[in-house]
mmCIF file with all atom_site columns, C-alpha atoms in Angstrom:
data_model
loop_
_atom_site.group_PDB
_atom_site.id
_atom_site.type_symbol
_atom_site.label_atom_id
_atom_site.label_alt_id
_atom_site.label_comp_id
_atom_site.label_asym_id
_atom_site.label_entity_id
_atom_site.label_seq_id
_atom_site.pdbx_PDB_ins_code
_atom_site.Cartn_x
_atom_site.Cartn_y
_atom_site.Cartn_z
_atom_site.occupancy
_atom_site.B_iso_or_equiv
_atom_site.pdbx_formal_charge
_atom_site.auth_seq_id
_atom_site.auth_comp_id
_atom_site.auth_asym_id
_atom_site.auth_atom_id
_atom_site.pdbx_PDB_model_num
ATOM 1   C CA . MET A 1 1   ? -26.276 -21.819 -4.771  1.00 43.00 ? 1   MET A CA 1
ATOM 2   C CA . THR A 1 2   ? -23.402 -23.066 -7.024  1.00 45.00 ? 2   THR A CA 1
ATOM 3   C CA . VAL A 1 3   ? -22.831 -20.177 -9.659  1.00 41.00 ? 3   VAL A CA 1
ATOM 4   C CA . GLY A 1 4   ? -20.220 -19.831 -11.948 1.00 44.00 ? 4   GLY A CA 1
ATOM 5   C CA . THR A 1 5   ? -18.741 -20.459 -15.497 1.00 44.00 ? 5   THR A CA 1
ATOM 6   C CA . ASP A 1 6   ? -17.942 -23.834 -15.353 1.00 48.00 ? 6   ASP A CA 1
ATOM 7   C CA . GLN A 1 7   ? -20.861 -25.853 -16.593 1.00 51.00 ? 7   GLN A CA 1
ATOM 8   C CA . GLU A 1 8   ? -19.548 -29.261 -15.002 1.00 65.00 ? 8   GLU A CA 1
ATOM 9   C CA . VAL A 1 9   ? -21.205 -27.701 -11.479 1.00 81.00 ? 9   VAL A CA 1
ATOM 10  C CA . LEU A 1 10  ? -24.891 -27.938 -11.114 1.00 87.00 ? 10  LEU A CA 1
ATOM 11  C CA . ARG A 1 11  ? -26.843 -25.416 -9.551  1.00 89.00 ? 11  ARG A CA 1
ATOM 12  C CA . ASP A 1 12  ? -28.291 -26.478 -5.827  1.00 88.00 ? 12  ASP A CA 1
ATOM 13  C CA . THR A 1 13  ? -32.012 -26.373 -7.885  1.00 86.00 ? 13  THR A CA 1
ATOM 14  C CA . VAL A 1 14  ? -31.280 -27.750 -10.642 1.00 89.00 ? 14  VAL A CA 1
ATOM 15  C CA . ARG A 1 15  ? -29.641 -30.777 -8.640  1.00 85.00 ? 15  ARG A CA 1
ATOM 16  C CA . ARG A 1 16  ? -32.838 -31.254 -6.348  1.00 85.00 ? 16  ARG A CA 1
ATOM 17  C CA . ALA A 1 17  ? -34.813 -31.290 -9.132  1.00 82.00 ? 17  ALA A CA 1
ATOM 18  C CA . PHE A 1 18  ? -33.259 -33.691 -10.945 1.00 86.00 ? 18  PHE A CA 1
ATOM 19  C CA . GLU A 1 19  ? -34.059 -36.043 -8.421  1.00 85.00 ? 19  GLU A CA 1
ATOM 20  C CA . VAL A 1 20  ? -37.397 -35.485 -9.025  1.00 86.00 ? 20  VAL A CA 1
ATOM 21  C CA . CYS A 1 21  ? -38.517 -35.235 -12.895 1.00 89.00 ? 21  CYS A CA 1
ATOM 22  C CA . PRO A 1 22  ? -37.376 -33.555 -16.130 1.00 90.00 ? 22  PRO A CA 1
ATOM 23  C CA . VAL A 1 23  ? -40.397 -31.544 -15.628 1.00 88.00 ? 23  VAL A CA 1
ATOM 24  C CA . GLU A 1 24  ? -38.693 -29.796 -12.082 1.00 89.00 ? 24  GLU A CA 1
ATOM 25  C CA . VAL A 1 25  ? -35.367 -29.545 -13.794 1.00 88.00 ? 25  VAL A CA 1
ATOM 26  C CA . SER A 1 26  ? -36.949 -27.190 -16.310 1.00 88.00 ? 26  SER A CA 1
ATOM 27  C CA . ILE A 1 27  ? -38.643 -25.266 -13.690 1.00 87.00 ? 27  ILE A CA 1
ATOM 28  C CA . ALA A 1 28  ? -35.681 -25.061 -11.954 1.00 87.00 ? 28  ALA A CA 1
ATOM 29  C CA . VAL A 1 29  ? -33.493 -23.986 -15.015 1.00 89.00 ? 29  VAL A CA 1
ATOM 30  C CA . LEU A 1 30  ? -35.968 -21.530 -16.371 1.00 90.00 ? 30  LEU A CA 1
ATOM 31  C CA . GLY A 1 31  ? -38.362 -20.906 -14.089 1.00 91.00 ? 31  GLY A CA 1
ATOM 32  C CA . GLY A 1 32  ? -36.682 -17.926 -12.272 1.00 85.00 ? 32  GLY A CA 1
ATOM 33  C CA . ALA A 1 33  ? -37.186 -13.879 -12.255 1.00 88.00 ? 33  ALA A CA 1
ATOM 34  C CA . TRP A 1 34  ? -36.832 -12.390 -16.047 1.00 96.00 ? 34  TRP A CA 1
ATOM 35  C CA . LYS A 1 35  ? -35.495 -15.399 -17.339 1.00 96.00 ? 35  LYS A CA 1
ATOM 36  C CA . MET A 1 36  ? -37.705 -16.440 -19.975 1.00 96.00 ? 36  MET A CA 1
ATOM 37  C CA . THR A 1 37  ? -38.165 -13.069 -21.100 1.00 96.00 ? 37  THR A CA 1
ATOM 38  C CA . ILE A 1 38  ? -34.044 -12.527 -21.130 1.00 97.00 ? 38  ILE A CA 1
ATOM 39  C CA . VAL A 1 39  ? -33.846 -16.138 -23.621 1.00 97.00 ? 39  VAL A CA 1
ATOM 40  C CA . LYS A 1 40  ? -36.704 -13.986 -25.954 1.00 97.00 ? 40  LYS A CA 1
ATOM 41  C CA . HIS A 1 41  ? -34.635 -11.141 -26.270 1.00 97.00 ? 41  HIS A CA 1
ATOM 42  C CA . LEU A 1 42  ? -31.603 -13.006 -26.888 1.00 98.00 ? 42  LEU A CA 1
ATOM 43  C CA . LEU A 1 43  ? -33.195 -14.866 -29.643 1.00 98.00 ? 43  LEU A CA 1
ATOM 44  C CA . ASP A 1 44  ? -32.696 -12.162 -31.866 1.00 96.00 ? 44  ASP A CA 1
ATOM 45  C CA . GLY A 1 45  ? -28.903 -12.395 -31.620 1.00 97.00 ? 45  GLY A CA 1
ATOM 46  C CA . PRO A 1 46  ? -26.035 -10.912 -28.816 1.00 98.00 ? 46  PRO A CA 1
ATOM 47  C CA . LEU A 1 47  ? -26.972 -8.222  -26.804 1.00 98.00 ? 47  LEU A CA 1
ATOM 48  C CA . ARG A 1 48  ? -24.485 -6.268  -24.400 1.00 96.00 ? 48  ARG A CA 1
ATOM 49  C CA . TYR A 1 49  ? -25.687 -5.727  -20.901 1.00 95.00 ? 49  TYR A CA 1
ATOM 50  C CA . GLY A 1 50  ? -27.017 -2.051  -21.211 1.00 94.00 ? 50  GLY A CA 1
ATOM 51  C CA . GLU A 1 51  ? -29.375 -3.308  -24.418 1.00 97.00 ? 51  GLU A CA 1
ATOM 52  C CA . LEU A 1 52  ? -30.515 -6.226  -22.981 1.00 97.00 ? 52  LEU A CA 1
ATOM 53  C CA . ARG A 1 53  ? -31.448 -4.379  -20.139 1.00 96.00 ? 53  ARG A CA 1
ATOM 54  C CA . ARG A 1 54  ? -33.158 -2.386  -21.712 1.00 96.00 ? 54  ARG A CA 1
ATOM 55  C CA . ALA A 1 55  ? -35.118 -4.848  -24.000 1.00 97.00 ? 55  ALA A CA 1
ATOM 56  C CA . VAL A 1 56  ? -36.442 -6.776  -20.477 1.00 96.00 ? 56  VAL A CA 1
ATOM 57  C CA . GLY A 1 57  ? -38.129 -3.961  -19.010 1.00 93.00 ? 57  GLY A CA 1
ATOM 58  C CA . PRO A 1 58  ? -37.433 -2.673  -15.475 1.00 95.00 ? 58  PRO A CA 1
ATOM 59  C CA . VAL A 1 59  ? -35.337 -5.433  -13.693 1.00 95.00 ? 59  VAL A CA 1
ATOM 60  C CA . THR A 1 60  ? -32.785 -4.540  -11.055 1.00 96.00 ? 60  THR A CA 1
ATOM 61  C CA . PRO A 1 61  ? -29.205 -4.369  -12.184 1.00 95.00 ? 61  PRO A CA 1
ATOM 62  C CA . ARG A 1 62  ? -28.500 -7.091  -9.097  1.00 96.00 ? 62  ARG A CA 1
ATOM 63  C CA . VAL A 1 63  ? -31.777 -9.316  -10.257 1.00 96.00 ? 63  VAL A CA 1
ATOM 64  C CA . LEU A 1 64  ? -30.164 -9.188  -14.058 1.00 97.00 ? 64  LEU A CA 1
ATOM 65  C CA . THR A 1 65  ? -27.016 -9.887  -13.315 1.00 96.00 ? 65  THR A CA 1
ATOM 66  C CA . ARG A 1 66  ? -28.043 -12.977 -10.993 1.00 95.00 ? 66  ARG A CA 1
ATOM 67  C CA . GLN A 1 67  ? -30.415 -14.119 -13.615 1.00 96.00 ? 67  GLN A CA 1
ATOM 68  C CA . LEU A 1 68  ? -27.795 -14.081 -16.136 1.00 97.00 ? 68  LEU A CA 1
ATOM 69  C CA . ARG A 1 69  ? -25.286 -15.835 -14.312 1.00 95.00 ? 69  ARG A CA 1
ATOM 70  C CA . GLU A 1 70  ? -26.965 -18.574 -13.379 1.00 94.00 ? 70  GLU A CA 1
ATOM 71  C CA . LEU A 1 71  ? -28.473 -19.277 -17.306 1.00 96.00 ? 71  LEU A CA 1
ATOM 72  C CA . GLU A 1 72  ? -24.602 -18.950 -17.881 1.00 96.00 ? 72  GLU A CA 1
ATOM 73  C CA . CYS A 1 73  ? -23.902 -21.946 -15.558 1.00 94.00 ? 73  CYS A CA 1
ATOM 74  C CA . ASP A 1 74  ? -26.952 -23.595 -16.335 1.00 93.00 ? 74  ASP A CA 1
ATOM 75  C CA . GLY A 1 75  ? -25.853 -23.739 -20.332 1.00 95.00 ? 75  GLY A CA 1
ATOM 76  C CA . ILE A 1 76  ? -28.473 -21.610 -21.488 1.00 97.00 ? 76  ILE A CA 1
ATOM 77  C CA . VAL A 1 77  ? -26.530 -18.520 -22.313 1.00 98.00 ? 77  VAL A CA 1
ATOM 78  C CA . ARG A 1 78  ? -22.833 -17.690 -23.259 1.00 98.00 ? 78  ARG A CA 1
ATOM 79  C CA . ARG A 1 79  ? -21.095 -14.472 -21.740 1.00 97.00 ? 79  ARG A CA 1
ATOM 80  C CA . GLU A 1 80  ? -18.890 -13.198 -23.982 1.00 96.00 ? 80  GLU A CA 1
ATOM 81  C CA . ALA A 1 81  ? -15.642 -10.370 -22.551 1.00 94.00 ? 81  ALA A CA 1
ATOM 82  C CA . TYR A 1 82  ? -13.876 -8.403  -25.089 1.00 91.00 ? 82  TYR A CA 1
ATOM 83  C CA . PRO A 1 83  ? -10.621 -7.493  -24.259 1.00 91.00 ? 83  PRO A CA 1
ATOM 84  C CA . GLU A 1 84  ? -11.582 -3.487  -24.977 1.00 89.00 ? 84  GLU A CA 1
ATOM 85  C CA . VAL A 1 85  ? -11.358 -0.476  -23.076 1.00 89.00 ? 85  VAL A CA 1
ATOM 86  C CA . PRO A 1 86  ? -14.062 0.151   -22.106 1.00 87.00 ? 86  PRO A CA 1
ATOM 87  C CA . PRO A 1 87  ? -14.688 -3.400  -21.451 1.00 87.00 ? 87  PRO A CA 1
ATOM 88  C CA . ARG A 1 88  ? -17.249 -4.773  -23.643 1.00 90.00 ? 88  ARG A CA 1
ATOM 89  C CA . VAL A 1 89  ? -19.351 -7.622  -22.517 1.00 94.00 ? 89  VAL A CA 1
ATOM 90  C CA . GLU A 1 90  ? -21.808 -9.668  -25.047 1.00 97.00 ? 90  GLU A CA 1
ATOM 91  C CA . TYR A 1 91  ? -24.579 -12.098 -24.002 1.00 98.00 ? 91  TYR A CA 1
ATOM 92  C CA . SER A 1 92  ? -25.666 -14.941 -26.458 1.00 98.00 ? 92  SER A CA 1
ATOM 93  C CA . LEU A 1 93  ? -27.919 -18.072 -26.374 1.00 98.00 ? 93  LEU A CA 1
ATOM 94  C CA . THR A 1 94  ? -26.255 -21.290 -26.481 1.00 98.00 ? 94  THR A CA 1
ATOM 95  C CA . ASP A 1 95  ? -27.502 -24.360 -28.924 1.00 97.00 ? 95  ASP A CA 1
ATOM 96  C CA . LEU A 1 96  ? -29.336 -25.352 -25.828 1.00 97.00 ? 96  LEU A CA 1
ATOM 97  C CA . GLY A 1 97  ? -30.633 -21.985 -25.526 1.00 97.00 ? 97  GLY A CA 1
ATOM 98  C CA . GLN A 1 98  ? -31.777 -21.128 -28.996 1.00 98.00 ? 98  GLN A CA 1
ATOM 99  C CA . ALA A 1 99  ? -33.658 -24.865 -28.735 1.00 97.00 ? 99  ALA A CA 1
ATOM 100 C CA . LEU A 1 100 ? -36.069 -23.050 -26.493 1.00 96.00 ? 100 LEU A CA 1
ATOM 101 C CA . GLU A 1 101 ? -36.963 -20.974 -29.214 1.00 97.00 ? 101 GLU A CA 1
ATOM 102 C CA . PRO A 1 102 ? -40.448 -22.688 -29.685 1.00 97.00 ? 102 PRO A CA 1
ATOM 103 C CA . PHE A 1 103 ? -41.688 -23.083 -26.072 1.00 94.00 ? 103 PHE A CA 1
ATOM 104 C CA . VAL A 1 104 ? -40.649 -18.914 -26.176 1.00 95.00 ? 104 VAL A CA 1
ATOM 105 C CA . THR A 1 105 ? -42.995 -18.645 -28.924 1.00 95.00 ? 105 THR A CA 1
ATOM 106 C CA . ALA A 1 106 ? -45.774 -20.872 -27.680 1.00 95.00 ? 106 ALA A CA 1
ATOM 107 C CA . LEU A 1 107 ? -45.460 -18.706 -23.939 1.00 93.00 ? 107 LEU A CA 1
ATOM 108 C CA . ASN A 1 108 ? -45.644 -15.496 -25.848 1.00 94.00 ? 108 ASN A CA 1
ATOM 109 C CA . GLU A 1 109 ? -48.739 -16.521 -27.508 1.00 96.00 ? 109 GLU A CA 1
ATOM 110 C CA . TRP A 1 110 ? -50.247 -17.722 -24.625 1.00 95.00 ? 110 TRP A CA 1
ATOM 111 C CA . GLY A 1 111 ? -49.460 -14.718 -22.723 1.00 95.00 ? 111 GLY A CA 1
ATOM 112 C CA . LYS A 1 112 ? -51.281 -12.847 -25.289 1.00 95.00 ? 112 LYS A CA 1
ATOM 113 C CA . LYS A 1 113 ? -54.339 -14.836 -25.339 1.00 96.00 ? 113 LYS A CA 1
ATOM 114 C CA . TYR A 1 114 ? -54.430 -15.121 -21.501 1.00 95.00 ? 114 TYR A CA 1
ATOM 115 C CA . THR A 1 115 ? -53.877 -11.005 -21.157 1.00 95.00 ? 115 THR A CA 1
ATOM 116 C CA . THR A 1 116 ? -56.553 -10.682 -23.710 1.00 95.00 ? 116 THR A CA 1
ATOM 117 C CA . GLU A 1 117 ? -59.193 -12.869 -22.396 1.00 95.00 ? 117 GLU A CA 1
ATOM 118 C CA . VAL A 1 118 ? -58.455 -12.788 -18.530 1.00 94.00 ? 118 VAL A CA 1
ATOM 119 C CA . ILE A 1 119 ? -56.417 -9.550  -17.682 1.00 92.00 ? 119 ILE A CA 1
ATOM 120 C CA . GLU A 1 120 ? -58.336 -6.788  -19.786 1.00 92.00 ? 120 GLU A CA 1
ATOM 121 C CA . PRO A 1 121 ? -61.801 -8.091  -19.077 1.00 91.00 ? 121 PRO A CA 1
ATOM 122 C CA . LYS A 1 122 ? -60.978 -8.081  -15.047 1.00 90.00 ? 122 LYS A CA 1
ATOM 123 C CA . GLN A 1 123 ? -59.522 -4.743  -15.333 1.00 88.00 ? 123 GLN A CA 1
ATOM 124 C CA . ALA A 1 124 ? -62.273 -3.293  -17.419 1.00 88.00 ? 124 ALA A CA 1
ATOM 125 C CA . ARG A 1 125 ? -64.684 -3.933  -14.454 1.00 86.00 ? 125 ARG A CA 1
ATOM 126 C CA . LEU A 1 126 ? -62.194 -2.150  -11.891 1.00 85.00 ? 126 LEU A CA 1
ATOM 127 C CA . PRO A 1 127 ? -63.605 1.269   -10.873 1.00 84.00 ? 127 PRO A CA 1
ATOM 128 C CA . ALA A 1 128 ? -61.301 3.597   -12.769 1.00 75.00 ? 128 ALA A CA 1
ATOM 129 C CA . ALA A 1 129 ? -58.975 5.356   -10.134 1.00 66.00 ? 129 ALA A CA 1
ATOM 130 C CA . SER A 1 130 ? -59.560 9.006   -9.701  1.00 59.00 ? 130 SER A CA 1
#
């Protein structure tokens, strides 16, 4: 995998997806663990790493950092480091990342419906844990 802040570099998975079709490119860029949740929380505005980690939920620091680096490399997230002591880093969405808002909203609504119609009824049929 090629990761860096140079947006001229394509990650291998994105490059391979480009050879298939635009749907695969979308999945390669946004299909990683926690990526859409990260984008969802950044739609409300810039967040520092700790704020983002708390907002996203039970994600390990290693996974969150990797996903943020990939989103940055792919031009979805912007990382701003401020020359302060202690160092302050904020993450925000690029214009391309902001353009994901209707998709994030639609996926969020679909997920709520799926939870209500599929997950909750199945859980209700499970025997109670003792």
